[in-house]
Coordinates of C-alpha atoms in Angstrom, one line a residue:
M68 CA 77.6 117.5 81.1
K69 CA 80.1 116.5 84.1
H70 CA 82.6 118.9 84.9
S71 CA 85.4 118.9 86.8
Q72 CA 84.8 120.1 90.6
S73 CA 88.0 119.0 92.3
D74 CA 92.0 119.4 92.0
H75 CA 93.0 115.1 92.6
F76 CA 91.7 112.0 91.1
D77 CA 92.3 108.8 92.0
I78 CA 93.7 108.5 88.3
L79 CA 93.0 111.1 85.6
V80 CA 93.1 109.6 81.7
I81 CA 93.9 112.5 79.4
G82 CA 92.8 111.9 75.3
G83 CA 89.0 110.6 75.0
G84 CA 89.7 108.6 72.4
H85 CA 88.6 104.8 72.4
A86 CA 91.8 104.5 74.5
G87 CA 90.7 106.4 77.1
I88 CA 86.8 105.9 77.4
E89 CA 88.1 101.9 77.6
A90 CA 90.5 102.9 80.9
S91 CA 88.0 105.8 82.2
I92 CA 84.8 103.9 82.5
I93 CA 87.5 100.1 84.0
A94 CA 88.7 102.4 86.1
S95 CA 85.5 103.5 87.5
K96 CA 84.0 100.0 87.8
M97 CA 86.5 99.7 90.3
G98 CA 85.8 102.1 92.6
L99 CA 88.6 104.8 91.7
S100 CA 87.7 108.1 91.5
V101 CA 88.5 109.8 87.5
G102 CA 88.3 112.5 85.6
L103 CA 88.5 112.1 81.8
I104 CA 90.5 114.7 80.6
S105 CA 89.4 115.6 76.9
M106 CA 90.8 119.8 74.0
D107 CA 86.9 118.9 73.6
I108 CA 84.4 117.0 75.8
N109 CA 81.6 116.8 71.7
T110 CA 84.8 115.2 70.5
I111 CA 84.9 111.9 72.4
G112 CA 85.0 108.7 70.8
R113 CA 84.6 110.2 67.5
L114 CA 85.7 107.8 64.7
S115 CA 88.6 109.5 63.3
C116 CA 88.9 106.9 60.3
N117 CA 87.2 104.7 59.1
P118 CA 83.6 103.9 60.6
S119 CA 83.2 100.6 61.3
I120 CA 85.0 98.1 64.5
G121 CA 86.2 94.7 63.7
G122 CA 87.8 93.2 60.8
S123 CA 90.7 90.1 60.6
A124 CA 91.8 89.8 63.9
K125 CA 90.8 93.1 65.4
G126 CA 87.4 91.0 66.0
H127 CA 89.2 89.1 68.0
L128 CA 90.3 92.2 70.5
A129 CA 86.3 93.1 70.4
K130 CA 85.3 90.4 72.1
E131 CA 88.0 89.8 74.4
I132 CA 87.3 93.4 75.7
D133 CA 83.6 92.8 75.6
A134 CA 84.8 89.6 78.5
L135 CA 86.5 91.9 80.4
G136 CA 83.5 94.2 81.1
G137 CA 85.4 96.4 78.2
S138 CA 82.7 99.4 76.7
M139 CA 83.8 99.6 72.3
P140 CA 81.6 96.1 71.7
Q141 CA 77.9 97.5 72.7
I142 CA 78.6 101.0 71.6
A143 CA 79.8 99.3 68.2
D144 CA 76.8 96.9 68.7
A145 CA 74.3 99.8 69.3
S146 CA 75.6 101.9 66.6
G147 CA 76.0 99.4 63.8
I148 CA 74.5 99.5 60.3
Q149 CA 76.5 96.0 59.0
F150 CA 77.8 93.3 60.5
K151 CA 80.2 90.4 58.9
M152 CA 82.0 87.3 59.8
L153 CA 84.8 87.3 58.4
N154 CA 87.2 84.1 57.0
T155 CA 84.7 81.7 57.5
S156 CA 85.5 80.1 54.1
K157 CA 89.1 79.0 56.4
G158 CA 89.1 77.2 60.5
P159 CA 87.3 78.4 63.2
A160 CA 90.2 80.5 64.6
V161 CA 90.7 83.2 62.1
W162 CA 86.8 83.9 62.4
S163 CA 86.7 87.8 63.2
P164 CA 83.1 90.0 63.6
R165 CA 83.3 93.5 61.8
S166 CA 80.8 95.5 61.8
Q167 CA 80.3 98.9 59.3
N168 CA 79.1 101.9 62.1
D169 CA 77.0 105.1 62.2
K170 CA 80.0 107.8 62.4
D171 CA 78.1 110.3 64.2
L172 CA 76.0 107.1 66.6
Y173 CA 78.7 105.9 67.6
P174 CA 81.0 109.1 69.7
L175 CA 76.9 109.7 70.7
F176 CA 76.8 106.6 72.5
A177 CA 80.7 106.5 73.7
Q178 CA 79.6 109.8 75.6
H179 CA 76.0 108.3 77.3
A180 CA 78.9 105.8 78.8
V181 CA 81.4 107.7 80.1
Q182 CA 78.9 111.2 81.6
S183 CA 76.6 108.4 83.0
R184 CA 79.6 107.0 84.9
P185 CA 80.0 107.6 88.8
N186 CA 83.2 109.2 89.6
L187 CA 84.3 109.2 86.9
T188 CA 84.4 113.9 85.6
L189 CA 84.5 115.4 82.1
I190 CA 86.9 117.9 82.6
S191 CA 87.3 120.2 78.7
E192 CA 90.7 121.5 78.9
T193 CA 93.8 121.1 77.6
V194 CA 97.2 119.3 78.6
T195 CA 100.2 121.2 78.9
E196 CA 102.6 118.8 81.7
I197 CA 103.2 115.4 83.3
L198 CA 103.8 117.0 86.3
V199 CA 106.5 113.9 88.3
K200 CA 108.5 114.8 91.6
G201 CA 110.9 111.9 92.0
D202 CA 110.5 109.1 89.5
R203 CA 106.4 109.1 90.4
I204 CA 103.7 111.0 88.9
R205 CA 102.2 114.1 90.3
G206 CA 99.5 115.1 87.9
V207 CA 98.8 117.4 85.3
R208 CA 98.7 120.9 84.6
T209 CA 96.6 122.4 81.8
V210 CA 96.6 125.2 79.4
S211 CA 94.7 127.5 82.2
N212 CA 97.7 126.9 84.6
Q213 CA 95.1 124.2 87.2
E214 CA 96.9 121.6 88.6
L215 CA 95.4 118.4 88.5
L216 CA 96.7 115.5 90.8
A217 CA 96.2 112.1 90.6
S218 CA 98.0 109.2 92.0
A219 CA 98.5 107.8 88.9
V220 CA 97.9 109.3 85.1
I221 CA 97.0 107.1 81.3
L222 CA 98.1 108.9 78.7
C223 CA 95.6 108.3 75.9
S224 CA 96.9 111.3 73.4
G225 CA 96.2 109.5 70.1
T226 CA 97.7 110.5 67.1
F227 CA 97.9 114.5 68.6
L228 CA 101.9 114.8 70.2
N229 CA 103.5 117.4 67.4
A230 CA 101.0 116.5 65.3
V231 CA 100.9 117.0 61.5
M232 CA 98.4 117.0 58.8
W233 CA 99.5 116.7 54.9
T234 CA 97.6 116.7 51.7
G235 CA 100.2 117.1 48.8
T236 CA 103.1 120.3 50.3
E237 CA 100.7 121.9 52.4
A238 CA 101.1 120.7 56.2
T239 CA 98.8 122.0 58.7
A240 CA 99.7 121.0 62.4
G241 CA 96.8 119.4 63.9
G242 CA 96.2 115.3 65.0
R243 CA 92.6 115.4 63.4
V244 CA 91.0 117.5 61.1
G245 CA 89.9 121.2 63.4
E246 CA 91.4 119.7 66.0
R247 CA 94.2 121.2 67.5
P248 CA 97.7 119.1 68.3
A249 CA 99.1 118.5 71.6
E250 CA 102.6 120.0 71.7
T251 CA 104.3 120.0 74.3
I252 CA 103.9 116.3 76.1
S253 CA 106.0 114.7 74.3
D254 CA 108.7 117.0 74.8
L255 CA 108.8 116.7 78.2
L256 CA 108.4 113.7 78.4
A257 CA 111.5 112.9 76.3
A258 CA 113.4 115.3 78.9
H259 CA 112.2 112.5 81.6
G260 CA 114.5 109.5 80.2
L261 CA 111.3 108.2 77.2
T262 CA 112.9 107.3 74.5
K263 CA 110.4 108.9 71.7
G264 CA 110.0 108.4 67.5
R265 CA 107.8 109.5 64.8
L266 CA 105.3 107.6 62.3
K267 CA 102.5 108.9 60.6
T268 CA 98.9 107.4 59.8
G269 CA 96.7 108.4 56.8
T270 CA 93.0 108.9 55.6
P271 CA 90.6 108.4 52.4
P272 CA 88.6 111.2 50.8
R273 CA 85.1 111.3 51.8
I274 CA 82.7 111.7 48.7
D275 CA 78.9 112.3 48.1
K276 CA 77.3 108.9 47.8
R277 CA 74.5 111.6 45.5
S278 CA 77.8 111.6 42.6
I279 CA 78.8 108.0 42.6
N280 CA 77.0 105.2 40.1
Y281 CA 75.7 102.0 41.5
R282 CA 74.9 100.5 38.5
D283 CA 78.6 98.6 38.1
L284 CA 79.2 98.6 41.0
E285 CA 79.1 95.1 43.7
P286 CA 77.5 95.2 46.5
H287 CA 78.6 93.9 49.7
L288 CA 75.8 92.2 51.8
G289 CA 75.9 92.0 55.6
D290 CA 75.5 88.9 56.8
E291 CA 71.6 87.7 56.7
Q292 CA 71.9 86.2 60.5
P293 CA 74.3 89.3 62.3
V294 CA 76.1 88.9 65.1
P295 CA 76.1 91.0 68.1
F296 CA 79.4 92.0 69.7
S297 CA 78.8 92.3 73.5
I298 CA 77.1 89.0 74.9
N299 CA 75.3 91.7 76.9
T300 CA 73.3 92.7 72.7
H301 CA 70.4 90.7 72.0
A302 CA 70.2 91.2 68.9
V303 CA 71.3 93.6 65.8
R304 CA 70.9 93.9 62.4
N305 CA 71.8 95.1 58.3
Q306 CA 70.3 98.3 57.3
L307 CA 72.9 99.3 54.0
A308 CA 75.1 98.3 51.7
C309 CA 78.5 98.5 51.0
F310 CA 80.3 98.8 47.3
A311 CA 83.5 97.3 45.5
T312 CA 85.1 98.8 42.9
K313 CA 89.2 98.8 41.2
T314 CA 91.7 101.3 40.3
T315 CA 93.1 101.3 36.9
S316 CA 96.2 101.2 35.2
R317 CA 95.0 104.7 34.5
T318 CA 94.4 105.9 38.2
H319 CA 97.7 104.2 38.4
D320 CA 99.4 106.6 35.9
L321 CA 97.7 109.5 37.2
M322 CA 98.7 109.2 40.6
R323 CA 102.3 109.0 39.4
D324 CA 101.7 112.3 37.9
G325 CA 101.4 113.9 41.4
F326 CA 104.5 112.2 43.2
T327 CA 106.8 114.8 42.9
R328 CA 104.2 116.5 45.6
S329 CA 104.1 113.9 47.6
P330 CA 105.5 114.4 50.3
M331 CA 105.3 111.1 51.3
F332 CA 108.1 110.3 48.3
T333 CA 109.8 114.0 48.8
G334 CA 110.6 113.3 52.2
L335 CA 108.4 115.6 54.1
I336 CA 107.0 113.2 56.0
T337 CA 110.2 111.0 58.3
G338 CA 107.6 108.8 60.0
A339 CA 106.8 105.2 59.0
G340 CA 103.6 104.1 57.8
P341 CA 101.6 101.6 58.2
R342 CA 102.9 98.6 56.1
Y343 CA 99.6 96.5 56.3
C344 CA 97.2 100.0 55.5
P345 CA 99.4 101.3 53.2
S346 CA 98.2 104.8 50.6
I347 CA 97.3 104.6 47.9
E348 CA 100.3 105.6 46.2
D349 CA 102.2 103.6 48.5
K350 CA 100.4 100.3 47.0
I351 CA 100.7 101.6 43.9
Y352 CA 105.0 102.2 44.3
R353 CA 105.3 99.4 45.9
F354 CA 103.1 96.9 43.9
S355 CA 104.2 97.9 40.7
E356 CA 103.1 95.0 38.5
K357 CA 99.2 95.2 39.1
N358 CA 97.8 96.6 37.4
S359 CA 94.5 97.8 40.3
H360 CA 93.6 97.1 43.5
V361 CA 89.6 97.3 45.3
I362 CA 88.0 100.0 47.1
V363 CA 84.9 99.7 49.1
L364 CA 83.0 102.9 49.4
E365 CA 82.0 101.8 53.0
P366 CA 78.1 104.3 54.0
E367 CA 79.1 106.4 57.3
G368 CA 76.0 106.6 58.5
L369 CA 72.1 106.7 58.4
S370 CA 71.5 110.6 58.0
T371 CA 74.7 111.5 55.7
D372 CA 76.3 111.7 52.2
T373 CA 79.0 111.1 53.6
V374 CA 81.4 107.3 51.9
Y375 CA 84.1 106.0 52.9
V376 CA 86.8 105.4 50.3
N377 CA 88.1 102.3 51.9
G378 CA 91.9 101.2 49.7
F379 CA 92.0 104.8 49.3
S380 CA 94.6 106.3 51.9
T381 CA 96.3 108.9 50.5
S382 CA 98.9 112.2 50.9
L383 CA 99.0 113.0 47.1
P384 CA 97.3 116.6 46.3
A385 CA 94.0 117.6 46.0
D386 CA 93.9 118.0 42.2
I387 CA 96.0 114.3 42.0
Q388 CA 93.0 112.5 44.5
E389 CA 90.0 114.0 42.4
A390 CA 91.9 112.3 39.5
G391 CA 92.3 109.0 40.9
L392 CA 89.3 108.8 41.9
R393 CA 86.8 109.9 38.6
S394 CA 89.4 107.1 36.6
I395 CA 87.6 104.7 38.8
A396 CA 84.4 103.2 37.9
G397 CA 81.3 104.3 39.2
L398 CA 83.3 107.4 40.7
E399 CA 83.3 109.3 37.6
N400 CA 81.3 112.4 39.0
A401 CA 82.5 111.7 42.1
E402 CA 82.3 114.6 44.5
I403 CA 84.8 115.1 46.8
L404 CA 83.7 116.3 50.0
R405 CA 86.6 115.7 52.2
Y406 CA 90.2 115.6 50.7
G407 CA 92.7 112.9 52.3
Y408 CA 95.9 113.2 54.5
A409 CA 98.7 111.9 56.6
V410 CA 99.2 112.8 59.8
E411 CA 102.4 112.2 61.0
Y412 CA 103.4 112.7 65.4
D413 CA 105.0 111.3 67.8
F414 CA 105.3 108.7 69.8
F415 CA 107.1 106.3 73.0
F416 CA 109.0 103.0 72.1
P417 CA 107.0 100.8 74.3
Y418 CA 110.0 98.3 74.9
Q419 CA 109.8 101.5 77.4
L420 CA 106.8 100.0 78.9
T421 CA 106.0 97.1 81.4
F422 CA 103.1 94.2 80.1
G423 CA 100.9 96.7 82.5
L424 CA 101.4 99.9 80.3
E425 CA 103.4 101.3 82.9
T426 CA 106.1 103.3 82.2
K427 CA 109.3 101.9 83.4
A428 CA 110.9 106.0 84.2
I429 CA 108.0 107.4 86.3
K430 CA 106.2 105.0 88.4
G431 CA 102.2 105.6 88.0
L432 CA 102.3 107.1 84.8
F433 CA 100.9 104.4 82.2
F434 CA 100.8 104.8 77.9
A435 CA 98.1 103.9 76.3
G436 CA 97.1 103.3 72.0
Q437 CA 98.5 104.9 68.9
I438 CA 101.2 106.5 71.3
N439 CA 102.3 103.1 71.4
G440 CA 103.5 102.5 68.1
T441 CA 100.0 100.7 67.6
S442 CA 97.4 102.0 64.9
G443 CA 93.9 101.3 64.7
Y444 CA 90.5 101.8 66.8
E445 CA 90.1 97.9 68.9
E446 CA 94.3 98.2 69.4
A447 CA 94.5 101.4 71.2
A448 CA 90.3 100.2 72.9
A449 CA 92.4 97.0 74.6
Q450 CA 95.6 98.7 75.5
G451 CA 92.9 101.7 77.3
L452 CA 91.4 99.0 79.2
I453 CA 94.6 97.4 80.9
A454 CA 96.2 100.5 81.7
G455 CA 93.0 101.5 83.1
I456 CA 92.6 98.1 85.2
N457 CA 96.3 98.5 86.1
A458 CA 96.3 102.1 86.8
S459 CA 93.2 100.8 89.4
L460 CA 96.0 98.4 90.9
Y461 CA 98.3 100.1 91.4
V462 CA 96.1 102.9 93.1
K463 CA 94.8 100.0 95.0
G464 CA 98.0 98.6 96.3
E465 CA 97.4 95.4 94.8
G466 CA 99.7 94.0 92.1
S467 CA 99.0 94.2 88.3
F468 CA 97.1 92.7 86.3
T469 CA 98.4 90.8 83.0
L470 CA 97.9 88.0 80.0
Q471 CA 100.0 85.6 78.7
R472 CA 100.3 85.2 75.1
S473 CA 98.4 81.7 75.4
E474 CA 95.5 83.4 76.9
A475 CA 93.9 86.6 74.3
Y476 CA 95.3 88.1 71.2
I477 CA 95.6 91.1 74.1
G478 CA 98.7 89.8 75.9
V479 CA 99.8 88.5 71.8
M480 CA 100.2 92.1 71.4
I481 CA 101.0 93.8 74.8
D482 CA 104.7 91.3 75.1
D483 CA 104.8 91.6 70.9
L484 CA 105.2 96.0 71.9
V485 CA 107.4 95.2 74.8
N486 CA 109.5 92.3 73.9
K487 CA 110.1 94.2 69.9
N488 CA 111.2 97.1 68.4
T489 CA 108.6 99.3 67.1
E490 CA 110.0 100.6 63.8
E491 CA 105.6 101.3 62.2
P492 CA 102.0 101.4 63.4
Y493 CA 101.8 98.1 64.7
R494 CA 98.0 95.3 64.6
V495 CA 97.3 93.0 66.1
F496 CA 97.2 90.0 63.1
T497 CA 96.1 85.8 63.6
S498 CA 99.2 84.9 62.2
L499 CA 100.7 86.4 65.1
A500 CA 99.4 84.7 68.0
E501 CA 101.0 81.1 68.3
Y502 CA 98.0 79.2 69.8
R503 CA 95.1 80.9 67.7
L504 CA 93.8 77.8 67.4
L505 CA 92.7 78.2 70.9
L506 CA 91.9 82.1 70.8
R507 CA 89.1 81.3 69.2
I508 CA 86.3 84.1 69.3
D509 CA 84.0 81.2 71.0
T510 CA 86.3 80.7 73.6
V511 CA 86.5 84.4 74.6
Y512 CA 84.4 84.3 77.8
D513 CA 85.9 80.4 78.7
R514 CA 89.2 82.3 78.9
L515 CA 88.7 85.7 79.8
M516 CA 85.0 86.6 81.9
P517 CA 85.7 84.8 84.9
K518 CA 89.2 86.8 85.7
A519 CA 86.5 89.8 84.7
Y520 CA 84.1 88.6 87.3
E521 CA 86.7 88.4 89.8
M522 CA 88.1 92.0 89.6
G523 CA 84.4 93.4 90.3
L524 CA 84.1 93.9 86.4
I525 CA 81.6 92.5 85.5
Y526 CA 77.9 92.6 86.2
N527 CA 76.9 89.6 87.8
R528 CA 73.3 89.2 85.2
T529 CA 76.4 89.2 82.7
Y530 CA 78.0 86.6 84.2
E531 CA 74.9 84.2 85.1
R532 CA 74.3 84.4 80.8
Y533 CA 77.6 83.3 80.8
Q534 CA 77.4 80.6 83.7
R535 CA 74.3 79.8 81.6
E536 CA 75.9 79.1 78.1
S537 CA 78.7 77.1 79.5
Q538 CA 76.6 75.0 81.4
L539 CA 74.6 74.3 78.1
R540 CA 77.9 73.9 75.6
E541 CA 79.0 71.6 78.3
S542 CA 75.4 69.5 78.7
L543 CA 75.7 69.1 75.2
D544 CA 78.8 68.4 74.7
N545 CA 78.4 65.4 76.4
D546 CA 75.3 64.4 75.1
V547 CA 78.0 64.8 71.8
R548 CA 79.4 62.0 73.5
T549 CA 77.1 59.8 74.7
S550 CA 74.7 59.9 71.9
K551 CA 74.3 57.0 69.6
I552 CA 73.2 56.7 66.3
T553 CA 72.1 53.2 64.0
P554 CA 73.4 52.8 60.3
D555 CA 70.8 53.1 58.9
V556 CA 69.7 56.8 60.0
A557 CA 73.7 58.2 60.2
N558 CA 74.1 56.8 56.1
P559 CA 71.8 58.5 54.4
F560 CA 73.6 62.1 56.4
L561 CA 77.1 61.4 55.5
Q562 CA 76.0 60.4 51.5
A563 CA 74.8 63.1 51.5
C564 CA 77.5 65.4 53.2
G565 CA 79.6 62.7 50.7
E566 CA 81.7 61.3 53.4
D567 CA 81.8 57.6 53.8
G568 CA 79.1 55.3 55.8
V569 CA 79.2 53.6 59.1
T570 CA 78.5 50.1 59.3
E571 CA 77.8 49.4 63.0
T572 CA 76.1 51.7 65.4
T573 CA 78.7 54.6 66.4
T574 CA 78.3 58.6 68.7
L575 CA 77.6 61.6 67.1
F576 CA 80.8 62.6 68.9
N577 CA 82.0 60.2 65.7
L578 CA 80.6 61.1 63.1
V579 CA 81.6 65.2 64.0
K580 CA 85.2 64.3 64.2
R581 CA 84.3 64.0 59.8
P582 CA 85.6 67.2 58.2
A583 CA 82.1 67.5 55.7
V584 CA 79.8 66.8 59.1
R585 CA 78.2 69.6 60.2
L586 CA 76.8 69.2 64.0
A587 CA 73.6 71.5 64.0
P588 CA 72.5 69.0 61.0
L589 CA 73.6 66.0 62.8
L590 CA 71.9 66.8 66.1
D591 CA 68.1 67.6 63.3
V592 CA 69.3 64.2 61.5
A593 CA 69.4 62.6 64.6
G594 CA 66.8 64.0 66.7
T595 CA 68.6 65.0 70.2
W596 CA 68.3 67.8 70.1
P597 CA 68.1 69.5 73.4
Q598 CA 65.0 72.4 73.2
S599 CA 66.9 74.7 75.8
I600 CA 70.1 74.5 73.0
R601 CA 67.7 75.3 70.3
E602 CA 67.4 78.3 71.7
E603 CA 71.0 79.5 72.5
H604 CA 71.4 77.0 69.0
P605 CA 74.4 79.4 67.4
R606 CA 77.2 79.8 69.7
V607 CA 76.7 76.5 72.1
V608 CA 76.6 74.7 68.6
H609 CA 79.6 76.9 67.3
A610 CA 81.4 76.4 69.7
T611 CA 81.0 72.5 70.5
E612 CA 81.8 71.0 67.2
T613 CA 84.7 73.2 67.0
G614 CA 85.9 71.6 70.1
V615 CA 84.9 68.3 69.0
K616 CA 86.7 68.4 65.4
Y617 CA 90.1 69.9 66.7
E618 CA 90.5 68.2 70.0
G619 CA 93.4 66.6 68.7
Y620 CA 95.0 69.9 67.9
I621 CA 93.8 71.6 71.3
Q622 CA 95.1 69.1 73.8
K623 CA 98.4 69.6 72.0
L624 CA 98.7 73.2 71.9
Y625 CA 97.5 72.5 76.1
K626 CA 101.0 70.8 76.7
D627 CA 102.6 73.4 75.0
V628 CA 101.6 76.4 76.9
E629 CA 102.4 74.1 79.9
R630 CA 106.4 74.7 78.4
F631 CA 106.2 77.9 78.2
A632 CA 105.3 78.4 81.5
E633 CA 107.6 76.9 82.3
Q634 CA 110.1 79.3 80.9
E635 CA 107.3 82.6 82.3
N636 CA 108.2 80.9 85.2
M637 CA 111.3 81.6 85.6
N638 CA 111.9 84.6 87.2
I639 CA 114.6 87.6 86.4
P640 CA 115.1 89.4 89.3
E641 CA 114.7 93.4 88.7
R642 CA 118.2 95.2 87.7
F643 CA 120.1 91.9 86.9
D644 CA 123.1 92.5 85.8
Y645 CA 123.7 91.2 81.9
N646 CA 127.1 92.1 82.5
K647 CA 128.4 89.4 84.7
V648 CA 127.3 87.0 81.9
N649 CA 130.3 86.6 79.9
S650 CA 128.6 83.7 77.2
L651 CA 126.6 85.5 75.7
S652 CA 126.4 87.9 72.3
T653 CA 126.9 91.9 72.3
E654 CA 123.5 92.5 70.9
A655 CA 121.2 89.4 73.0
R656 CA 123.6 91.7 76.4
E657 CA 122.0 95.3 74.9
K658 CA 118.5 94.3 73.8
L659 CA 118.3 92.7 77.4
K660 CA 119.6 95.6 79.4
R661 CA 117.5 97.6 77.1
I662 CA 114.0 95.8 77.5
G663 CA 114.5 94.8 80.9
P664 CA 112.3 91.4 80.8
T665 CA 111.4 90.1 83.7
S666 CA 110.7 86.5 83.0
L667 CA 113.0 83.8 80.8
G668 CA 110.3 83.8 78.5
Q669 CA 110.1 87.3 78.1
A670 CA 113.3 87.4 77.1
S671 CA 113.1 85.0 74.5
R672 CA 110.8 86.6 72.7
I673 CA 112.9 90.0 72.0
P674 CA 114.2 89.8 68.5
G675 CA 118.4 89.3 68.7
V676 CA 118.1 87.1 71.9
S677 CA 118.8 83.6 70.1
A678 CA 119.1 80.5 71.3
S679 CA 121.6 79.7 72.6
D680 CA 121.6 83.4 74.9
I681 CA 119.1 81.8 76.4
S682 CA 120.8 78.9 77.3
I683 CA 123.2 80.9 78.3
L684 CA 121.1 83.4 80.4
A685 CA 119.1 79.7 81.8
L686 CA 122.1 78.5 83.0
Y687 CA 123.4 81.1 84.8
L688 CA 119.3 81.5 87.0
R689 CA 119.6 78.1 87.7

C-alpha cells in the first residue's frame, strides 16, 4: 500500500469510488503525478448497492469507458460471476451487456489497479477543506491539518456530502454502512458561489441464501456464450444463477402499514429519489393498481451467503421490511443479514460545470459522479474518466476533451447534465440518445478508440487488436457486397427463413438486407467464410450484419449529425450579454444567463429556450 511522501501533486482525486478510480488511473496514464485520497483505502471500489455492472444503456457506458482506456470493464470481467446481453429480442441499438459481480473480488481488483499504477499515490485521509486562491484551486486540507497542494482537484465524493442514512425514523450519519460522512466540504463550496441541492438513493436488504426456498423460483441464467465487456478480455464464464419471484397484494398491505413510519412519506427525507429505480414503498404508492412487482434474487459472490434483493430497495422500519419479505414466495423464512436503508446527501447542480466537468466558479476544480446528481456506478465511472482526462489537459495547458451527443452516450449524459435542471438522480437511457443507432456497442471502438490512442490512453497491443478487428470487418463487408449466390443455393435457405426466393443470381448484400436473413448462416450456405473471420465470428459478423441492414437509416443519421454540427460550430462568446437581445423570452434569457452555453447547439437543448428564441439568437450572432 502506498502512502503520501509528498505534499504536492499535479492532480488530487478525492474519493475512491468508481469516479475516483477512473479519474486517478487515467490521469496517471497521461503522465501526471496523482494523489488519490480515500477515508479508508480498503473501501476503494466497493460496490455499495447492487454488485453488478452494465445493464440497459449503462452497458453502453461501460463499453465506451473501455474504448477510452478506462478500467471498469476489465475489473468487471475479472470479478464477474454471470454475464448477459440484454434486449437481444429488440434492435441492435439497444443491445447492452450486463454482469453480476462478486462484491468482494471487485474491490480487490480495483485496489490492485490503483496500487499498481506509477505516479499514483494512495492517501488514507479525510478532506475537510478545499483550498482556493482567488478563483483557482490550490489544494486541500485534511482532518489532520495537512495541506496537500495540487494544480487540479477532482471531487468524487459519492453520497458522502452531509450524508444521512435512514431506516424507518432512525437516522445515522454516514454515506454507507460503517463509513463517516464528509461534513464540511459542501458548505465551503457553497460559500464560493456553487449552488447545492439534496438527493436520496436507497438499497434493499441482503438476505442469507440458505434461508431461501428455491423450489418455486424462476431461474435467471447467464448467456450460453457470454461476452466480456473489454476488448482486452479473452473470455468470461458464468458461475451462478439468479432467481426471480414477485411481491403480492399481501406484501403491499403489510408494507403500507409502515408508511406512517417511513422517512420518505413523513417528510424526514426531503431529497428527491431516482424516478426509474424507486423504492418498493414508492412503487406500491405510485402504482397502486399493480398487484405485484418483480423481485430478482442476485447472489453477491462466490464465497458469501449474502443475496441482494433486487427490486426491494426500501427505507421502511426493520420489522416492516422483514414482514414484507416473508410474504413473498420463496422468502417465507428469509433471514435478513442487513436491512435496507436510504441515503440522503448533498449534490451540486451540474449546470455550474463546463463540458469538461470543470466548475465554472473555481478554475482547476472538477466534479465527477454523484456530486453532479447522477446515479449508478457506470455514470460515475464515465464522468471520472472525462474529468481525469480534462484535469490532466488543464494541468498541461492543452485545452479540453469533450464528446458530442452523436459520438457517445458519455456525450449525451454530460450534455444533459450541463443543460438540464437536475430535480432527481440522473441515469442514462437509450431513449435519451437521438443518435442511438450510431451509438451501438458494436461501433464503440471505431467511435472512440482512435481518440483515446491519440492521447496515449490505449496501449499499442490493444490498439493493434482493434485495428485487426476493424480490418476483418472491412474485409467481410467488402465480401458481402461483392460475393454472389445463385437461386438454387439461395432459395432453400430463404424458404427456411420464411423469405421469398430469388429468380436470378444476387449478392449476399441484397439478401442480408431482408429482415429474417442472418449473415452467419448465409455465409455457411454460400461457402464464403474466410477462416480469419471465422475465428473472430461473433463481434465481426454482428457488426457487419447490422451495418448492412441499417445502412439507409445510418446514412440519414449522418446527415442529421452534419446539421447538428452546424449549430454546434456557431460559438457564443464567453460572458455574452443576453440582455442586449431584446426579443428573447424572459425564461430563455434567465436560463441562458444561468447556464452560459458555449454554442448555439447547446443553447437549443436548454429546456425553456424555444425554437423562436434560437432563431433570434442565431440572427443576432450572425
